[in-house]
PDB file of C-alpha atoms in Angstrom:
ATOM      1  CA  UNK D   1     -51.077  20.046  40.568  1.00  0.00           C
ATOM      2  CA  UNK D   2     -48.791  23.071  40.295  1.00  0.00           C
ATOM      3  CA  UNK D   3     -50.073  25.995  38.273  1.00  0.00           C
ATOM      4  CA  UNK D   4     -48.225  28.249  35.879  1.00  0.00           C
ATOM      5  CA  UNK D   5     -45.220  29.704  37.664  1.00  0.00           C
ATOM      6  CA  UNK D   6     -43.459  32.910  36.737  1.00  0.00           C
ATOM      7  CA  UNK D   7     -40.163  34.202  38.024  1.00  0.00           C
ATOM      8  CA  UNK D   8     -39.337  36.744  39.231  1.00  0.00           C
ATOM      9  CA  UNK D   9     -42.533  38.247  40.539  1.00  0.00           C
ATOM     10  CA  UNK D  10     -40.966  41.708  40.418  1.00  0.00           C
ATOM     11  CA  UNK D  11     -37.942  43.108  38.629  1.00  0.00           C
ATOM     12  CA  UNK D  12     -36.559  46.625  38.787  1.00  0.00           C
ATOM     13  CA  UNK D  13     -33.802  47.469  36.315  1.00  0.00           C
ATOM     14  CA  UNK D  14     -32.250  50.512  34.732  1.00  0.00           C
ATOM     15  CA  UNK D  15     -32.742  51.544  31.160  1.00  0.00           C
ATOM     16  CA  UNK D  16     -30.248  49.747  28.934  1.00  0.00           C
ATOM     17  CA  UNK D  17     -29.917  46.693  31.136  1.00  0.00           C
ATOM     18  CA  UNK D  18     -31.006  43.165  30.267  1.00  0.00           C
ATOM     19  CA  UNK D  19     -33.748  41.245  32.009  1.00  0.00           C
ATOM     20  CA  UNK D  20     -34.861  37.645  31.568  1.00  0.00           C
ATOM     21  CA  UNK D  21     -38.299  36.504  32.643  1.00  0.00           C
ATOM     22  CA  UNK D  22     -39.096  32.859  33.121  1.00  0.00           C
ATOM     23  CA  UNK D  23     -42.305  30.898  32.822  1.00  0.00           C
ATOM     24  CA  UNK D  24     -42.878  27.309  33.886  1.00  0.00           C
ATOM     25  CA  UNK D  25     -46.138  26.063  32.368  1.00  0.00           C
ATOM     26  CA  UNK D  26     -48.284  23.309  33.773  1.00  0.00           C
ATOM     27  CA  UNK D  27     -46.592  20.002  33.126  1.00  0.00           C
ATOM     28  CA  UNK D  28     -47.697  18.468  29.847  1.00  0.00           C
ATOM     29  CA  UNK D  29     -49.060  21.687  28.378  1.00  0.00           C
ATOM     30  CA  UNK D  30     -47.714  22.032  24.855  1.00  0.00           C
ATOM     31  CA  UNK D  31     -49.128  25.516  24.343  1.00  0.00           C
ATOM     32  CA  UNK D  32     -47.472  28.463  26.038  1.00  0.00           C
ATOM     33  CA  UNK D  33     -48.404  32.109  25.597  1.00  0.00           C
ATOM     34  CA  UNK D  34     -46.867  35.404  26.642  1.00  0.00           C
ATOM     35  CA  UNK D  35     -48.965  38.506  27.197  1.00  0.00           C
ATOM     36  CA  UNK D  36     -48.076  41.968  28.463  1.00  0.00           C
ATOM     37  CA  UNK D  37     -50.021  44.693  30.223  1.00  0.00           C
ATOM     38  CA  UNK D  38     -48.506  48.130  30.063  1.00  0.00           C
ATOM     39  CA  UNK D  39     -49.725  50.465  32.807  1.00  0.00           C
ATOM     40  CA  UNK D  40     -53.382  51.387  32.350  1.00  0.00           C
ATOM     41  CA  UNK D  41     -53.682  49.682  29.004  1.00  0.00           C
ATOM     42  CA  UNK D  42     -54.958  46.426  27.598  1.00  0.00           C
ATOM     43  CA  UNK D  43     -53.331  43.069  28.136  1.00  0.00           C
ATOM     44  CA  UNK D  44     -51.785  42.359  24.755  1.00  0.00           C
ATOM     45  CA  UNK D  45     -50.715  39.122  23.145  1.00  0.00           C
ATOM     46  CA  UNK D  46     -46.992  38.754  22.508  1.00  0.00           C
ATOM     47  CA  UNK D  47     -46.452  35.234  21.223  1.00  0.00           C
ATOM     48  CA  UNK D  48     -47.473  31.603  21.259  1.00  0.00           C
ATOM     49  CA  UNK D  49     -45.332  28.479  21.443  1.00  0.00           C
ATOM     50  CA  UNK D  50     -46.429  24.989  20.537  1.00  0.00           C
ATOM     51  CA  UNK D  51     -43.837  22.849  22.257  1.00  0.00           C
ATOM     52  CA  UNK D  52     -40.535  24.465  21.298  1.00  0.00           C
ATOM     53  CA  UNK D  53     -41.780  26.107  18.092  1.00  0.00           C
ATOM     54  CA  UNK D  54     -43.005  29.663  17.778  1.00  0.00           C
ATOM     55  CA  UNK D  55     -46.479  29.368  16.369  1.00  0.00           C
ATOM     56  CA  UNK D  56     -47.252  33.071  16.309  1.00  0.00           C
ATOM     57  CA  UNK D  57     -44.994  35.929  17.343  1.00  0.00           C
ATOM     58  CA  UNK D  58     -46.982  38.694  15.727  1.00  0.00           C
ATOM     59  CA  UNK D  59     -47.367  40.552  19.013  1.00  0.00           C
ATOM     60  CA  UNK D  60     -43.674  40.914  19.798  1.00  0.00           C
ATOM     61  CA  UNK D  61     -43.072  44.677  19.882  1.00  0.00           C
ATOM     62  CA  UNK D  62     -39.553  44.786  18.421  1.00  0.00           C
ATOM     63  CA  UNK D  63     -36.263  42.936  18.142  1.00  0.00           C
ATOM     64  CA  UNK D  64     -35.228  43.831  21.685  1.00  0.00           C
ATOM     65  CA  UNK D  65     -37.512  41.019  22.808  1.00  0.00           C
ATOM     66  CA  UNK D  66     -36.413  37.402  22.458  1.00  0.00           C
ATOM     67  CA  UNK D  67     -38.497  34.446  23.573  1.00  0.00           C
ATOM     68  CA  UNK D  68     -37.260  30.892  23.767  1.00  0.00           C
ATOM     69  CA  UNK D  69     -38.638  27.572  24.818  1.00  0.00           C
ATOM     70  CA  UNK D  70     -35.825  25.084  24.488  1.00  0.00           C
ATOM     71  CA  UNK D  71     -36.988  21.509  24.932  1.00  0.00           C
ATOM     72  CA  UNK D  72     -40.599  22.563  24.951  1.00  0.00           C
ATOM     73  CA  UNK D  73     -40.816  22.948  28.719  1.00  0.00           C
ATOM     74  CA  UNK D  74     -40.167  26.281  30.401  1.00  0.00           C
ATOM     75  CA  UNK D  75     -39.895  29.507  28.441  1.00  0.00           C
ATOM     76  CA  UNK D  76     -37.824  32.635  28.839  1.00  0.00           C
ATOM     77  CA  UNK D  77     -38.496  36.141  27.600  1.00  0.00           C
ATOM     78  CA  UNK D  78     -35.425  38.344  27.393  1.00  0.00           C
ATOM     79  CA  UNK D  79     -35.513  42.089  26.959  1.00  0.00           C
ATOM     80  CA  UNK D  80     -32.205  43.563  25.784  1.00  0.00           C
ATOM     81  CA  UNK D  81     -31.659  46.448  26.129  1.00  0.00           C
ATOM     82  CA  UNK D  82     -34.652  47.427  28.249  1.00  0.00           C
ATOM     83  CA  UNK D  83     -36.378  50.750  27.605  1.00  0.00           C
ATOM     84  CA  UNK D  84     -38.722  52.763  29.815  1.00  0.00           C
ATOM     85  CA  UNK D  85     -41.774  51.780  27.747  1.00  0.00           C
ATOM     86  CA  UNK D  86     -41.129  48.097  28.459  1.00  0.00           C
ATOM     87  CA  UNK D  87     -42.385  48.557  32.020  1.00  0.00           C
ATOM     88  CA  UNK D  88     -45.510  46.572  32.755  1.00  0.00           C
ATOM     89  CA  UNK D  89     -46.780  43.188  33.845  1.00  0.00           C
ATOM     90  CA  UNK D  90     -45.773  40.198  31.758  1.00  0.00           C
ATOM     91  CA  UNK D  91     -48.156  37.263  31.942  1.00  0.00           C
ATOM     92  CA  UNK D  92     -47.548  33.722  30.867  1.00  0.00           C
ATOM     93  CA  UNK D  93     -50.313  31.212  30.177  1.00  0.00           C
ATOM     94  CA  UNK D  94     -50.426  27.578  29.176  1.00  0.00           C
ATOM     95  CA  UNK D  95     -52.965  25.148  27.834  1.00  0.00           C
ATOM     96  CA  UNK D  96     -53.143  21.533  26.880  1.00  0.00           C
ATOM     97  CA  UNK D  97     -54.931  22.236  23.622  1.00  0.00           C
ATOM     98  CA  UNK D  98     -54.911  25.192  21.274  1.00  0.00           C
ATOM     99  CA  UNK D  99     -56.484  28.254  22.854  1.00  0.00           C
ATOM    100  CA  UNK D 100     -59.712  28.079  20.892  1.00  0.00           C
ATOM    101  CA  UNK D 101     -62.420  29.343  23.189  1.00  0.00           C
ATOM    102  CA  UNK D 102     -59.931  29.753  26.002  1.00  0.00           C
ATOM    103  CA  UNK D 103     -61.723  27.495  28.405  1.00  0.00           C
ATOM    104  CA  UNK D 104     -58.667  25.634  29.578  1.00  0.00           C
ATOM    105  CA  UNK D 105     -56.127  28.412  29.577  1.00  0.00           C
ATOM    106  CA  UNK D 106     -54.200  28.875  32.818  1.00  0.00           C
ATOM    107  CA  UNK D 107     -52.391  32.093  33.645  1.00  0.00           C
ATOM    108  CA  UNK D 108     -49.482  32.774  35.925  1.00  0.00           C
ATOM    109  CA  UNK D 109     -49.534  35.662  38.375  1.00  0.00           C
ATOM    110  CA  UNK D 110     -47.234  37.730  36.193  1.00  0.00           C
ATOM    111  CA  UNK D 111     -43.877  39.472  36.448  1.00  0.00           C
ATOM    112  CA  UNK D 112     -44.010  43.163  37.269  1.00  0.00           C
ATOM    113  CA  UNK D 113     -41.161  44.795  35.323  1.00  0.00           C
ATOM    114  CA  UNK D 114     -40.101  48.341  36.153  1.00  0.00           C
ATOM    115  CA  UNK D 115     -37.514  50.030  33.954  1.00  0.00           C
ATOM    116  CA  UNK D 116     -36.072  53.183  35.514  1.00  0.00           C
TER     117      UNK D 116
ATOM    118  CA  UNK E   1     -59.409  45.497  14.011  1.00  0.00           C
ATOM    119  CA  UNK E   2     -61.034  43.592  16.835  1.00  0.00           C
ATOM    120  CA  UNK E   3     -61.148  45.368  20.187  1.00  0.00           C
ATOM    121  CA  UNK E   4     -62.791  45.506  23.597  1.00  0.00           C
ATOM    122  CA  UNK E   5     -63.791  48.629  25.509  1.00  0.00           C
ATOM    123  CA  UNK E   6     -64.726  48.486  29.167  1.00  0.00           C
ATOM    124  CA  UNK E   7     -65.602  51.097  31.725  1.00  0.00           C
ATOM    125  CA  UNK E   8     -62.789  52.904  33.455  1.00  0.00           C
ATOM    126  CA  UNK E   9     -62.119  52.211  37.084  1.00  0.00           C
ATOM    127  CA  UNK E  10     -61.687  52.138  39.895  1.00  0.00           C
ATOM    128  CA  UNK E  11     -65.219  51.245  40.888  1.00  0.00           C
ATOM    129  CA  UNK E  12     -65.920  51.465  44.613  1.00  0.00           C
ATOM    130  CA  UNK E  13     -69.058  49.968  46.100  1.00  0.00           C
ATOM    131  CA  UNK E  14     -70.350  49.005  49.500  1.00  0.00           C
ATOM    132  CA  UNK E  15     -70.909  45.372  50.359  1.00  0.00           C
ATOM    133  CA  UNK E  16     -74.232  44.007  49.087  1.00  0.00           C
ATOM    134  CA  UNK E  17     -74.512  46.693  46.403  1.00  0.00           C
ATOM    135  CA  UNK E  18     -75.480  45.875  42.819  1.00  0.00           C
ATOM    136  CA  UNK E  19     -72.583  45.776  40.363  1.00  0.00           C
ATOM    137  CA  UNK E  20     -72.459  46.514  36.656  1.00  0.00           C
ATOM    138  CA  UNK E  21     -69.227  46.750  34.680  1.00  0.00           C
ATOM    139  CA  UNK E  22     -69.889  47.743  31.090  1.00  0.00           C
ATOM    140  CA  UNK E  23     -68.129  46.084  28.174  1.00  0.00           C
ATOM    141  CA  UNK E  24     -68.593  46.572  24.447  1.00  0.00           C
ATOM    142  CA  UNK E  25     -66.698  44.973  21.622  1.00  0.00           C
ATOM    143  CA  UNK E  26     -65.816  45.439  17.983  1.00  0.00           C
ATOM    144  CA  UNK E  27     -65.216  42.338  15.926  1.00  0.00           C
ATOM    145  CA  UNK E  28     -65.359  41.119  12.346  1.00  0.00           C
ATOM    146  CA  UNK E  29     -67.307  37.918  12.612  1.00  0.00           C
ATOM    147  CA  UNK E  30     -68.693  36.203  15.690  1.00  0.00           C
ATOM    148  CA  UNK E  31     -66.373  36.184  18.679  1.00  0.00           C
ATOM    149  CA  UNK E  32     -66.536  34.287  21.919  1.00  0.00           C
ATOM    150  CA  UNK E  33     -66.716  36.647  24.879  1.00  0.00           C
ATOM    151  CA  UNK E  34     -65.160  36.316  28.320  1.00  0.00           C
ATOM    152  CA  UNK E  35     -64.739  37.930  31.663  1.00  0.00           C
ATOM    153  CA  UNK E  36     -61.452  37.282  33.441  1.00  0.00           C
ATOM    154  CA  UNK E  37     -60.691  38.237  37.038  1.00  0.00           C
ATOM    155  CA  UNK E  38     -57.374  38.878  38.754  1.00  0.00           C
ATOM    156  CA  UNK E  39     -57.448  38.738  42.538  1.00  0.00           C
ATOM    157  CA  UNK E  40     -54.562  40.401  44.397  1.00  0.00           C
ATOM    158  CA  UNK E  41     -51.333  38.447  44.005  1.00  0.00           C
ATOM    159  CA  UNK E  42     -52.859  35.862  41.701  1.00  0.00           C
ATOM    160  CA  UNK E  43     -53.006  35.123  37.988  1.00  0.00           C
ATOM    161  CA  UNK E  44     -55.868  35.791  35.643  1.00  0.00           C
ATOM    162  CA  UNK E  45     -58.761  33.384  36.009  1.00  0.00           C
ATOM    163  CA  UNK E  46     -61.623  32.816  33.643  1.00  0.00           C
ATOM    164  CA  UNK E  47     -64.768  34.004  35.427  1.00  0.00           C
ATOM    165  CA  UNK E  48     -67.377  33.279  32.778  1.00  0.00           C
ATOM    166  CA  UNK E  49     -67.858  33.024  29.048  1.00  0.00           C
ATOM    167  CA  UNK E  50     -70.433  33.056  26.259  1.00  0.00           C
ATOM    168  CA  UNK E  51     -69.835  31.700  22.802  1.00  0.00           C
ATOM    169  CA  UNK E  52     -72.845  32.898  20.813  1.00  0.00           C
ATOM    170  CA  UNK E  53     -75.477  35.595  20.752  1.00  0.00           C
ATOM    171  CA  UNK E  54     -77.996  35.571  23.633  1.00  0.00           C
ATOM    172  CA  UNK E  55     -75.906  33.123  25.649  1.00  0.00           C
ATOM    173  CA  UNK E  56     -75.624  33.992  29.328  1.00  0.00           C
ATOM    174  CA  UNK E  57     -72.431  33.147  31.157  1.00  0.00           C
ATOM    175  CA  UNK E  58     -72.579  32.825  34.931  1.00  0.00           C
ATOM    176  CA  UNK E  59     -70.284  31.940  37.807  1.00  0.00           C
ATOM    177  CA  UNK E  60     -69.934  32.867  41.508  1.00  0.00           C
ATOM    178  CA  UNK E  61     -73.077  35.019  41.316  1.00  0.00           C
ATOM    179  CA  UNK E  62     -71.778  37.000  38.335  1.00  0.00           C
ATOM    180  CA  UNK E  63     -73.639  37.048  35.030  1.00  0.00           C
ATOM    181  CA  UNK E  64     -73.102  38.469  31.565  1.00  0.00           C
ATOM    182  CA  UNK E  65     -75.259  38.149  28.457  1.00  0.00           C
ATOM    183  CA  UNK E  66     -73.867  38.183  24.915  1.00  0.00           C
ATOM    184  CA  UNK E  67     -75.840  40.941  23.157  1.00  0.00           C
ATOM    185  CA  UNK E  68     -75.108  40.959  19.459  1.00  0.00           C
ATOM    186  CA  UNK E  69     -77.445  43.858  18.677  1.00  0.00           C
ATOM    187  CA  UNK E  70     -75.606  46.181  21.071  1.00  0.00           C
ATOM    188  CA  UNK E  71     -72.208  44.391  20.806  1.00  0.00           C
ATOM    189  CA  UNK E  72     -72.089  44.268  24.580  1.00  0.00           C
ATOM    190  CA  UNK E  73     -71.222  41.831  27.358  1.00  0.00           C
ATOM    191  CA  UNK E  74     -71.855  43.707  30.592  1.00  0.00           C
ATOM    192  CA  UNK E  75     -70.883  42.029  33.862  1.00  0.00           C
ATOM    193  CA  UNK E  76     -73.440  42.090  36.681  1.00  0.00           C
ATOM    194  CA  UNK E  77     -73.774  40.836  40.224  1.00  0.00           C
ATOM    195  CA  UNK E  78     -76.721  41.402  42.464  1.00  0.00           C
ATOM    196  CA  UNK E  79     -74.914  41.628  45.787  1.00  0.00           C
ATOM    197  CA  UNK E  80     -71.162  42.090  45.915  1.00  0.00           C
ATOM    198  CA  UNK E  81     -68.872  40.933  48.704  1.00  0.00           C
ATOM    199  CA  UNK E  82     -65.548  42.247  49.965  1.00  0.00           C
ATOM    200  CA  UNK E  83     -63.933  39.146  48.460  1.00  0.00           C
ATOM    201  CA  UNK E  84     -65.012  40.309  44.990  1.00  0.00           C
ATOM    202  CA  UNK E  85     -62.426  43.081  45.139  1.00  0.00           C
ATOM    203  CA  UNK E  86     -60.197  42.450  42.116  1.00  0.00           C
ATOM    204  CA  UNK E  87     -59.441  43.606  38.584  1.00  0.00           C
ATOM    205  CA  UNK E  88     -61.938  42.459  35.965  1.00  0.00           C
ATOM    206  CA  UNK E  89     -61.053  42.111  32.293  1.00  0.00           C
ATOM    207  CA  UNK E  90     -63.506  41.774  29.443  1.00  0.00           C
ATOM    208  CA  UNK E  91     -62.090  39.850  26.500  1.00  0.00           C
ATOM    209  CA  UNK E  92     -62.884  38.253  23.172  1.00  0.00           C
ATOM    210  CA  UNK E  93     -61.475  35.538  21.001  1.00  0.00           C
ATOM    211  CA  UNK E  94     -62.267  34.689  17.425  1.00  0.00           C
ATOM    212  CA  UNK E  95     -62.996  31.030  16.833  1.00  0.00           C
ATOM    213  CA  UNK E  96     -59.961  29.032  15.805  1.00  0.00           C
ATOM    214  CA  UNK E  97     -57.758  31.974  16.723  1.00  0.00           C
ATOM    215  CA  UNK E  98     -55.142  31.614  19.397  1.00  0.00           C
ATOM    216  CA  UNK E  99     -55.162  35.167  20.634  1.00  0.00           C
ATOM    217  CA  UNK E 100     -57.301  36.673  23.352  1.00  0.00           C
ATOM    218  CA  UNK E 101     -58.030  40.374  22.978  1.00  0.00           C
ATOM    219  CA  UNK E 102     -58.483  42.053  26.341  1.00  0.00           C
ATOM    220  CA  UNK E 103     -59.940  45.311  27.531  1.00  0.00           C
ATOM    221  CA  UNK E 104     -58.006  47.629  29.840  1.00  0.00           C
ATOM    222  CA  UNK E 105     -59.412  46.128  33.006  1.00  0.00           C
ATOM    223  CA  UNK E 106     -61.613  47.608  35.731  1.00  0.00           C
ATOM    224  CA  UNK E 107     -60.447  47.651  39.322  1.00  0.00           C
ATOM    225  CA  UNK E 108     -63.259  46.940  41.779  1.00  0.00           C
ATOM    226  CA  UNK E 109     -63.086  47.883  45.463  1.00  0.00           C
ATOM    227  CA  UNK E 110     -65.773  46.610  47.803  1.00  0.00           C
ATOM    228  CA  UNK E 111     -66.027  48.314  51.169  1.00  0.00           C
ATOM    229  CA  UNK E 112     -67.306  46.403  54.233  1.00  0.00           C
TER     230      UNK E 112
END
């Protein structure tokens, strides 16, 4: 069974440009989460989809970030325009059931975003 | 708010050494506690967990005990291997909450 897949694995862009990150969850997983780790800091929650609906987007830093999950399958996270402080690793995770005690939460390997 | 504090890295040890990575937490209520590991080039994986006070989580020779009195969940292993080299994250989650709160991570290097 394929795991959570993220694309690209690395992205280097200039300040002011737009970048779109993609996450393909495990097939059949209704719950999809985005997290971000800024250099040297904690991994922080960004948002949670249940199918195509945003269940919780309280962690989204500002309106330069837009997440979508059309059709309830893969998700995209767009940053427009990118700023230097957006650099970090963006993780996606999926689960069959709500996160609860996190036992069945599967993470992707992340997208390393560098904004120059 | 709820938070996790873990020891700064990197931690460098020789093979077969004893490992401790300290983790303390702050939470309103009774969280579940976790250790996640990220091996090079891979995603985060759940290493072990404990859901209530005095529970001991264990996996792959690693152990951690949920200590409510000291609000701690220190990770230990009696004899580390080169293959244990990775980044380790302590984390918590409040029951019925969909967010995981992570620490900053501790990079572990094991020398042969």
